[in-house]
Amino acid sequence: SLPAARHYDFVRDQLARCRAHGADSAASLLIYCELALRYGARFDEDPAMAAVFDAMMRATAYMDHRRIPELYCGFRRRQGRGPTLYPVECAQQAWAAAAPFHML
């Protein structure tokens, strides 16, 4: 728990760190701050977390508006191709962005 006087500085610092990873949506920023509160302000420096961020940011390069894919289902990566799209009528939803982080 952060003292009230530190809330602004904490959020400002985490927003900068999140954007440095290429995430810029409101949902991504909120989830990033939640993870920083849970695992520590520099949680993204952990090698396992860095691998997750790298894979997710590479996947967003293939998605409309650089959104995080709605789900990952275990298909092998294909050289030069993006994730297999999830064939449903609805667009990707913000809650999906949290799933990989909550698995850690």
CSV table of C-alpha atoms in Angstrom, one decimal, residues 4-72:
chain,number,residue,atom,x,y,z
A,4,ALA,CA,-1.5,8.9,-0.4
A,5,ALA,CA,1.3,11.5,-1.0
A,6,ARG,CA,3.1,9.0,-3.3
A,7,HIS,CA,0.1,8.0,-5.5
A,8,TYR,CA,0.7,10.6,-8.3
A,9,ASP,CA,4.5,9.9,-8.5
A,10,PHE,CA,3.9,6.1,-8.6
A,11,VAL,CA,1.3,6.3,-11.4
A,12,ARG,CA,3.4,8.8,-13.4
A,13,ASP,CA,6.5,6.6,-13.2
A,14,GLN,CA,4.6,3.4,-14.1
A,15,LEU,CA,2.9,5.1,-17.1
A,16,ALA,CA,6.3,6.0,-18.4
A,17,ARG,CA,7.6,2.5,-17.9
A,18,CYS,CA,4.5,1.0,-19.5
A,19,ARG,CA,4.8,3.3,-22.6
A,20,ALA,CA,8.5,2.3,-22.9
A,21,HIS,CA,7.3,-1.2,-23.5
A,22,GLY,CA,5.0,0.0,-26.3
A,23,ALA,CA,1.7,-0.3,-24.5
A,24,ASP,CA,-0.4,2.9,-24.5
A,25,SER,CA,-4.1,2.0,-24.2
A,26,ALA,CA,-6.0,2.9,-21.1
A,27,ALA,CA,-6.5,-0.8,-20.2
A,28,SER,CA,-2.8,-1.6,-20.6
A,29,LEU,CA,-1.8,1.3,-18.4
A,30,LEU,CA,-4.3,0.3,-15.7
A,31,ILE,CA,-3.1,-3.3,-15.7
A,32,TYR,CA,0.5,-2.3,-15.7
A,33,CYS,CA,-0.1,-0.1,-12.6
A,34,GLU,CA,-1.9,-3.0,-10.9
A,35,LEU,CA,1.0,-5.3,-11.6
A,36,ALA,CA,3.5,-2.8,-10.3
A,37,LEU,CA,1.5,-2.5,-7.1
A,38,ARG,CA,1.3,-6.3,-6.7
A,39,TYR,CA,4.9,-7.2,-7.7
A,40,GLY,CA,6.9,-4.1,-7.1
A,41,ALA,CA,7.6,-0.9,-9.1
A,42,ARG,CA,10.3,-2.6,-11.2
A,43,PHE,CA,8.6,-5.9,-11.8
A,44,ASP,CA,9.2,-5.5,-15.6
A,45,GLU,CA,12.9,-5.9,-15.1
A,46,ASP,CA,12.5,-9.6,-14.2
A,47,PRO,CA,13.8,-11.7,-17.1
A,48,ALA,CA,10.6,-13.8,-17.2
A,49,MET,CA,8.4,-10.7,-17.3
A,50,ALA,CA,10.7,-9.2,-20.0
A,51,ALA,CA,10.1,-12.3,-22.2
A,52,VAL,CA,6.3,-11.9,-21.8
A,53,PHE,CA,6.4,-8.2,-22.7
A,54,ASP,CA,8.6,-8.9,-25.7
A,55,ALA,CA,6.3,-11.6,-27.1
A,56,MET,CA,3.2,-9.6,-26.5
A,57,MET,CA,4.6,-6.5,-28.1
A,58,ARG,CA,5.7,-8.5,-31.2
A,59,ALA,CA,2.2,-10.0,-31.4
A,60,THR,CA,0.6,-6.5,-31.4
A,61,ALA,CA,2.5,-5.6,-34.5
A,62,TYR,CA,0.1,-7.9,-36.5
A,63,MET,CA,-3.1,-6.7,-34.8
A,64,ASP,CA,-5.5,-3.8,-35.8
A,65,HIS,CA,-4.6,-0.7,-33.7
A,66,ARG,CA,-1.7,-2.7,-32.2
A,67,ARG,CA,-4.1,-4.3,-29.7
A,68,ILE,CA,-3.0,-7.2,-27.5
A,69,PRO,CA,-4.5,-10.5,-29.0
A,70,GLU,CA,-7.6,-11.6,-27.2
A,71,LEU,CA,-6.3,-15.0,-26.4
A,72,TYR,CA,-3.3,-17.3,-26.9
